[in-house]
Structures are given as structure tokens and as C-alpha cells.
């Protein structure tokens, strides 16, 4: 390997022999001169190759059972490959299985020294790092308690704080941080991004927001094989489309609200037979329900939702509305909320377009669009609403469809410090004389 390469994996394969019953294993073992095989070969990973440079951060994503953890365990030396080769340059630390390498009877402090010795550190060297570990873990007096009394979140805090202080050249994190609270996860992600720039990092997570903000590169694994290796955002889009088995052509869309009194060539059966429309359980809806939402679909920039949104993306919501009667002064709108239920942004057709609509009895298709603003990365939820009446004393909420769709917002090339950034217009510095 050249000096810039930290990890090289060549044709890595892990195969397990599966037997229908335990006795078949013995029969196969003692039948030395028989060619009859009593097992089935199951490949957890097959002919996998990759090369990681020093300081590179790679996200490995895939469905459960796709082979991600098997790959990481072989890189970390926990599992022995059936075939292939792993070359490592430098010290490697890993958080693959929560609690692995910890003695449950030892206290947190004792486990710090125990793990340090496994990595070749003398007690004196570990003592110099203790305060840094304790400050990052932030578990208080529990550090003096046996780790068997720890919650999974406390385990994650101590394990991560320890691993980053063992001066790794390579860090592997496999979903271990998902058990921690959101503030600790943010702390860890920030540390890996800003303080470990020269450390090669492999991250496995189902959180596409973390993938987009942490990784320089994305690898997608499916059924033990590498099916994508490239840029992070392209990898997320590839993965989401693959798991949903979506194959849609890009279509140009009008950005304005479709008027219900304009002729439409679509029929009820076109909507109901279209797999891209998501059905809504009417029992989950709120309001008078004289007009209610039956199904909907979400598109981003004219294509199916790719698993994330960026500032400036055009979001189009199409939904089928069933009206029990003719309705006058109909109003349509949407709200985007964060995961805590705070309403972040939204709009309706009265305040935005200065319009209300006449709505006929029966089924109609409504489409509205908006541009995704520059807001802090995270998960956001879509609520759709239908109202009737343009006067507050004569207004009826006909339908609320709460939190029916989840958006993952990412900002890979810009840090959003709070809910949104508000530009500094001017800075002046004046030296004050004593």
C-alpha cells in the first residue's frame, strides 16, 4: 500500500455453512471419503473490494442483513474472512457491538485502563488521558460503578470517549451511537468531523442526515455485494430508490396550484392504480371531513423523493381529495414541523396566492408546490390541510392530515448554526484607548 492508503480490502468473502439439523454437521465431518455435502452455503459478504485513504470518511449503508457489520468485523479483526485480504495501516479502534471489550464487573475507570492496556498503552499514558475521557463521556459518578449497571446510552458515551482518546488512525462506528441521546450524537458527529480530520473513519448508520453531513464518500451494500461506490448524495439517492424499487421518469411539473375548475385528464382509477400514491387511513384524519384527503405523493424537483432534501429543492405534493358536497371558498395549505412538533414553516393559498377555490362534489386531484428553505439539518414532517370559508368567523377546518410524510434535510456544504442562518450585514471594530 502507498503511504496515503489506510485500508485496502481485496475480494473479501465470508461464507457460513448452514445445516438443517445439528447431526448433519457431524455426518459431514466424519464422511471423509464422501463427496456428499449436507450444508447450504450462505454468503454474508462476497468478493468485496475497497480502498480508503488516510483521513477519508466513508459511510456504508444498506438494509439490515446486507453484510455491513460482517465487513466491519473483518476489517477490525473480529471475524476471519473465508477468502480475501484486509490490509490495515495504523491503529484501529471500533464501536461495532455495544459493550464489546468491556468487563461488566469492572467499573468505568477500570475498563478504561483495561482497554488501554489491550491497545498497548501503559497505565501512566492512560492516566494522562483520563480527564479528557471523563469530560467527553460526561456520566458523572457512574464512572465509579460497574458497567453492568449502565444503560445503553451510558455505555455508548464511555465507549466513544475512550476510543477517540486512544489515538486511532482508523475509527469504525457501527450504529453504536444510535442508542445515545440526540445531544450526545451531535457532539460525537461534530468531534469526528472537526477534530478527527486526519483519521480514516468508517461509519455505518441508517440516519441519512448523518451520512450526508459526515461522509466524503458513500458505499451501498446489498446482499453481501457492493452495488454503489461514489459521492455521498448520489449514494443516498441510489439507496433510497433501490429499497423502494422505484423506477420513475423525470417529468416537468407546473409550480402553481392546480385549479379544480380546470379540466383534468386523470381519473380516479389512474390515482388508485398508481403505486407512487400513499393511501391515508381516514381514521387518522381530523376536521369536519366533508372534504378529506384519500392519498398523496411527494416529488422533489420532478422526481420521486430521493431520501433527502436540500435548500432550494422544489417540493410538489399531489393529493386526491374526496368532497361530500360542492364547496365554496376552499383553502389548501401545508405545515412543516420538526421532530419535537414545533411548526417551522408553511403556507396556505389565501395568504400566499390570494386565492380561494370552488370545489365540486366528488374526487379531485390537488397539486401544490413550494421551495425548501435553508433550515437546520434534521428530520421534518409534512401536514396537509383543507379549510372552507375566507372569514375567520365563518371558517371550517375540513381536514387535517398530520405528519404524513418525513423529510430528511441535509446541508453538506454549509453549516446552519440555529434554525436558520441570518446573515451578518456589517462588522466594525473600534480600538478603545485607555
PDB file of C-alpha atoms in Angstrom, residues 39 110 163 171 175 181 203 217 225 244 297 301 310 369 388:
ATOM      1  CA  UNK A  39     -24.868 -27.986   4.202  1.00  0.00           C
ATOM      2  CA  UNK A 110     -11.191   0.088  35.496  1.00  0.00           C
ATOM      3  CA  UNK A 163     -11.997   5.089  21.547  1.00  0.00           C
ATOM      4  CA  UNK A 171     -12.134   4.631  13.628  1.00  0.00           C
ATOM      5  CA  UNK A 175     -24.775   2.135  14.766  1.00  0.00           C
ATOM      6  CA  UNK A 181     -29.402  10.893  23.246  1.00  0.00           C
ATOM      7  CA  UNK A 203     -19.492   4.936   9.669  1.00  0.00           C
ATOM      8  CA  UNK A 217     -17.938   9.052   0.138  1.00  0.00           C
ATOM      9  CA  UNK A 225     -22.154  -7.186  -2.598  1.00  0.00           C
ATOM     10  CA  UNK A 244     -38.322   1.378  -2.604  1.00  0.00           C
ATOM     11  CA  UNK A 297     -47.419  11.506  -3.280  1.00  0.00           C
ATOM     12  CA  UNK A 301     -37.513  18.517  -8.464  1.00  0.00           C
ATOM     13  CA  UNK A 310     -31.582  20.438   0.041  1.00  0.00           C
ATOM     14  CA  UNK A 369     -45.548  23.139  -4.626  1.00  0.00           C
ATOM     15  CA  UNK A 388     -63.564  26.288   3.884  1.00  0.00           C
TER      16      UNK A 388
END
